[in-house]
Structure formats: C-alpha cells, structure tokens
Amino acid sequence: MTPNVIFVLGGPGAGKGTQCTKIVENFGYVHLSAGDLLREERAKPGSKFGELIESYIKEGKIVPVEITCSLLEQAMKQSGKENFLIDGFPRNQDNLEGWNRVMAEKVNLKFVLVFECPLEVCTDRCLKRGATSGRVDDNLESLRKRINTYLTETKPIIDYYGNLNLVRQIDATRSVDEVFSDVEKLFRSGSGDK
Ligand code: ADP
Ligand code: C5P
Ligand code: MG
C-alpha cells in the first residue's frame, strides 16, 4: 500500500492549518503539520533537539531536514493510515532533497496545495493568532524573518513543483468557508490528482 501525500504550502498565517482541519473533517485525510511536530519534539523532556528547534523557530529558520523528515516518517507510520496532508513541508531546498532521498519513492505525491495570501494579510493573521497561540514566533520580529525565509527559500520550492505541474493554487484571502469551498471543489473534482 503506497501512501498518498499532498503537500500544503503558503505564507505564515495563510490558513494552512485551518484548511487542513476542514479537509480532515470532510475527506478523511491525516493532517501532519511539520511545525506542530517540531513544536511537540521541542517540548519533549530530554529531547536532544529541543534547544536547536527553539532557536530555529524563533529565528524563522528551517530546521535541518533529518530531524523534520524523521518526525514525519514516524508520524505516518504510527497513524497506520494512507492519505496524508503534509503541512508546511518541504519549505526549502534542504527539506526537498532530504525528502527525495528518504521518502519520495515510498509515496505517491498527488499535488502541492498552495494557499495564496498577501504577506500583509498573513502578518495580521499571525499577530492576531499571537494573542492566544503562545507561539514564540507570532510577533513582528520573528514574522519579518519568517516572511523573508518564505520568499527566499520556500517560493523556489513552489516554483519547482509548479514546473512539474503539481501546484494547485487557492486564493486564501477570503473567509475560511469561502476558501474551503474552493478546496472542496478541487478535492471533489479529482482534477488535483496526478
Ligand atoms: P498557517 O497554518 O498557514 O500558519 P493558520 O491556519 O494557523 O495558518 O491561520 C492563521 C490565523 O489566521 C489563525 O488565527 C486562523 O484562525 C486565522 N485564519 C485562518 N484562515 C483565515 C481566513 N480565511 N480569514 C481570516 N482568518 C483566518
Ligand atoms: O508551519 P509553521 O508556521 O507551524 O512553522 C513554524 C516554524 O517551524 C517555521 O517558521 C520553522 O522555524 C519551523 N519549521 C521548519 N521546517 C518545516 C516546517 C516548520 O523548520 N518544514
Ligand atoms: Mg500552521
């Protein structure tokens, strides 16, 4: 049984997690957020990567792929399921190469779902989220760095998948339900499939 994978990308605060939750409810995928897995790993007492992850997250930098990819692989195996949304990955060339080395041949990559949202809107959403999220990176200083990382490191990865005709773009500026209605159309049409 070859697992199906959909990568989910978009700027910080574009609504990846929010939309993934709705996809899980409606289409029965397993949602794996690379950022959530890293935050969980950071919080584990005695984790040898805790401090590294903390500093990378604060600085908006991308954690070395060996750590992230093994967390993803472990979570996929533990779930025992076969349809995965992998949210916030691959975020840079190192992520992409690490995935291609270890995982690409073991899965069927269906497409890359990209939530398009102006970075000012992303910033506002993250700052609002910061009021309750407790995240160390939902502040203006970290956000500037995260946005820079998105533009210089993640965009080229989206372009790479775009050239392979694997990108499915969704306008994420509207309300959660309006955005999800486009997501639904994509998932129901099957046109997202390779
Ligand atoms: P990401 O996972 O891409 O960083 P989230 O799904 O966590 O983004 O959303 C970031 C913040 O914006 C959250 O507080 C969320 O409730 C809010 N949000 C998500 N989608 C929308 C939307 N379409 N319109 C307004 N706010 C949104
Ligand atoms: O996707 P999310 O906003 O939760 O990611 C938060 C942070 O986690 C990123 O800014 C980055 O520091 C780290 N991360 C990473 N590698 C990924 C995904 C997230 O280093 N593939
Ligand atoms: Mg998220």
JSON list of N, CA and C and ligand atoms in Angstrom, two decimals, residues 11-18 125 129 172 174-176 179, ligand 1:
[
{"chain": "A", "resi": 11, "resn": "GLY", "atom": "N", "xyz": [2.27, 31.20, 2.82]},
{"chain": "A", "resi": 11, "resn": "GLY", "atom": "CA", "xyz": [2.97, 32.05, 3.79]},
{"chain": "A", "resi": 11, "resn": "GLY", "atom": "C", "xyz": [2.54, 31.73, 5.22]},
{"chain": "A", "resi": 12, "resn": "PRO", "atom": "N", "xyz": [3.30, 32.24, 6.19]},
{"chain": "A", "resi": 12, "resn": "PRO", "atom": "CA", "xyz": [2.93, 32.05, 7.60]},
{"chain": "A", "resi": 12, "resn": "PRO", "atom": "C", "xyz": [1.58, 32.72, 7.86]},
{"chain": "A", "resi": 13, "resn": "GLY", "atom": "N", "xyz": [0.61, 31.97, 8.36]},
{"chain": "A", "resi": 13, "resn": "GLY", "atom": "CA", "xyz": [-0.70, 32.55, 8.63]},
{"chain": "A", "resi": 13, "resn": "GLY", "atom": "C", "xyz": [-1.64, 32.54, 7.44]},
{"chain": "A", "resi": 14, "resn": "ALA", "atom": "N", "xyz": [-1.25, 31.93, 6.34]},
{"chain": "A", "resi": 14, "resn": "ALA", "atom": "CA", "xyz": [-2.12, 31.90, 5.15]},
{"chain": "A", "resi": 14, "resn": "ALA", "atom": "C", "xyz": [-3.39, 31.09, 5.41]},
{"chain": "A", "resi": 15, "resn": "GLY", "atom": "N", "xyz": [-3.35, 30.20, 6.41]},
{"chain": "A", "resi": 15, "resn": "GLY", "atom": "CA", "xyz": [-4.54, 29.41, 6.73]},
{"chain": "A", "resi": 15, "resn": "GLY", "atom": "C", "xyz": [-4.35, 27.92, 6.45]},
{"chain": "A", "resi": 16, "resn": "LYS", "atom": "N", "xyz": [-3.11, 27.47, 6.37]},
{"chain": "A", "resi": 16, "resn": "LYS", "atom": "CA", "xyz": [-2.82, 26.06, 6.06]},
{"chain": "A", "resi": 16, "resn": "LYS", "atom": "C", "xyz": [-3.47, 25.13, 7.10]},
{"chain": "A", "resi": 17, "resn": "GLY", "atom": "N", "xyz": [-3.18, 25.41, 8.36]},
{"chain": "A", "resi": 17, "resn": "GLY", "atom": "CA", "xyz": [-3.69, 24.54, 9.42]},
{"chain": "A", "resi": 17, "resn": "GLY", "atom": "C", "xyz": [-5.21, 24.54, 9.48]},
{"chain": "A", "resi": 18, "resn": "THR", "atom": "N", "xyz": [-5.79, 25.74, 9.34]},
{"chain": "A", "resi": 18, "resn": "THR", "atom": "CA", "xyz": [-7.25, 25.89, 9.39]},
{"chain": "A", "resi": 18, "resn": "THR", "atom": "C", "xyz": [-7.91, 25.08, 8.28]},
{"chain": "A", "resi": 125, "resn": "ARG", "atom": "N", "xyz": [-2.83, 38.15, 10.38]},
{"chain": "A", "resi": 125, "resn": "ARG", "atom": "CA", "xyz": [-3.42, 36.92, 10.94]},
{"chain": "A", "resi": 125, "resn": "ARG", "atom": "C", "xyz": [-2.52, 36.33, 12.02]},
{"chain": "A", "resi": 129, "resn": "ARG", "atom": "N", "xyz": [-3.30, 35.78, 15.88]},
{"chain": "A", "resi": 129, "resn": "ARG", "atom": "CA", "xyz": [-3.14, 34.45, 16.47]},
{"chain": "A", "resi": 129, "resn": "ARG", "atom": "C", "xyz": [-2.24, 34.53, 17.70]},
{"chain": "A", "resi": 172, "resn": "ALA", "atom": "N", "xyz": [-6.47, 32.52, -0.74]},
{"chain": "A", "resi": 172, "resn": "ALA", "atom": "CA", "xyz": [-6.74, 32.33, 0.69]},
{"chain": "A", "resi": 172, "resn": "ALA", "atom": "C", "xyz": [-7.09, 33.63, 1.40]},
{"chain": "A", "resi": 174, "resn": "ARG", "atom": "N", "xyz": [-10.00, 35.25, 1.31]},
{"chain": "A", "resi": 174, "resn": "ARG", "atom": "CA", "xyz": [-11.41, 35.37, 1.71]},
{"chain": "A", "resi": 174, "resn": "ARG", "atom": "C", "xyz": [-11.69, 34.66, 3.04]},
{"chain": "A", "resi": 175, "resn": "SER", "atom": "N", "xyz": [-12.98, 34.53, 3.38]},
{"chain": "A", "resi": 175, "resn": "SER", "atom": "CA", "xyz": [-13.32, 33.92, 4.67]},
{"chain": "A", "resi": 175, "resn": "SER", "atom": "C", "xyz": [-12.92, 32.43, 4.65]},
{"chain": "A", "resi": 176, "resn": "VAL", "atom": "N", "xyz": [-12.82, 31.85, 5.84]},
{"chain": "A", "resi": 176, "resn": "VAL", "atom": "CA", "xyz": [-12.45, 30.44, 5.96]},
{"chain": "A", "resi": 176, "resn": "VAL", "atom": "C", "xyz": [-13.38, 29.56, 5.10]},
{"chain": "A", "resi": 179, "resn": "VAL", "atom": "N", "xyz": [-12.82, 30.07, 1.30]},
{"chain": "A", "resi": 179, "resn": "VAL", "atom": "CA", "xyz": [-11.58, 29.39, 0.88]},
{"chain": "A", "resi": 179, "resn": "VAL", "atom": "C", "xyz": [-11.85, 27.89, 0.80]},
{"chain": "B", "resi": 1, "resn": "ADP", "atom": "P1", "xyz": [-0.97, 28.68, 8.96]},
{"chain": "B", "resi": 1, "resn": "ADP", "atom": "O1", "xyz": [-1.10, 27.24, 9.41]},
{"chain": "B", "resi": 1, "resn": "ADP", "atom": "O2", "xyz": [-0.90, 28.82, 7.46]},
{"chain": "B", "resi": 1, "resn": "ADP", "atom": "O3", "xyz": [0.13, 29.42, 9.64]},
{"chain": "B", "resi": 1, "resn": "ADP", "atom": "P2", "xyz": [-3.49, 29.10, 10.42]},
{"chain": "B", "resi": 1, "resn": "ADP", "atom": "O4", "xyz": [-4.47, 28.16, 9.83]},
{"chain": "B", "resi": 1, "resn": "ADP", "atom": "O5", "xyz": [-2.92, 28.79, 11.74]},
{"chain": "B", "resi": 1, "resn": "ADP", "atom": "O6", "xyz": [-2.32, 29.43, 9.35]},
{"chain": "B", "resi": 1, "resn": "ADP", "atom": "O7", "xyz": [-4.20, 30.52, 10.46]},
{"chain": "B", "resi": 1, "resn": "ADP", "atom": "C1", "xyz": [-3.52, 31.66, 10.99]},
{"chain": "B", "resi": 1, "resn": "ADP", "atom": "C2", "xyz": [-4.53, 32.53, 11.77]},
{"chain": "B", "resi": 1, "resn": "ADP", "atom": "O8", "xyz": [-5.45, 33.10, 10.85]},
{"chain": "B", "resi": 1, "resn": "ADP", "atom": "C3", "xyz": [-5.35, 31.73, 12.76]},
{"chain": "B", "resi": 1, "resn": "ADP", "atom": "O9", "xyz": [-5.58, 32.53, 13.90]},
{"chain": "B", "resi": 1, "resn": "ADP", "atom": "C4", "xyz": [-6.66, 31.45, 12.00]},
{"chain": "B", "resi": 1, "resn": "ADP", "atom": "O10", "xyz": [-7.76, 31.35, 12.87]},
{"chain": "B", "resi": 1, "resn": "ADP", "atom": "C5", "xyz": [-6.78, 32.67, 11.11]},
{"chain": "B", "resi": 1, "resn": "ADP", "atom": "N1", "xyz": [-7.36, 32.37, 9.79]},
{"chain": "B", "resi": 1, "resn": "ADP", "atom": "C6", "xyz": [-7.19, 31.25, 9.06]},
{"chain": "B", "resi": 1, "resn": "ADP", "atom": "N2", "xyz": [-7.84, 31.35, 7.88]},
{"chain": "B", "resi": 1, "resn": "ADP", "atom": "C7", "xyz": [-8.42, 32.57, 7.86]},
{"chain": "B", "resi": 1, "resn": "ADP", "atom": "C8", "xyz": [-9.25, 33.27, 6.91]},
{"chain": "B", "resi": 1, "resn": "ADP", "atom": "N3", "xyz": [-9.59, 32.72, 5.73]},
{"chain": "B", "resi": 1, "resn": "ADP", "atom": "N4", "xyz": [-9.66, 34.51, 7.21]},
{"chain": "B", "resi": 1, "resn": "ADP", "atom": "C9", "xyz": [-9.32, 35.07, 8.39]},
{"chain": "B", "resi": 1, "resn": "ADP", "atom": "N5", "xyz": [-8.56, 34.48, 9.35]},
{"chain": "B", "resi": 1, "resn": "ADP", "atom": "C10", "xyz": [-8.11, 33.23, 9.09]}
]
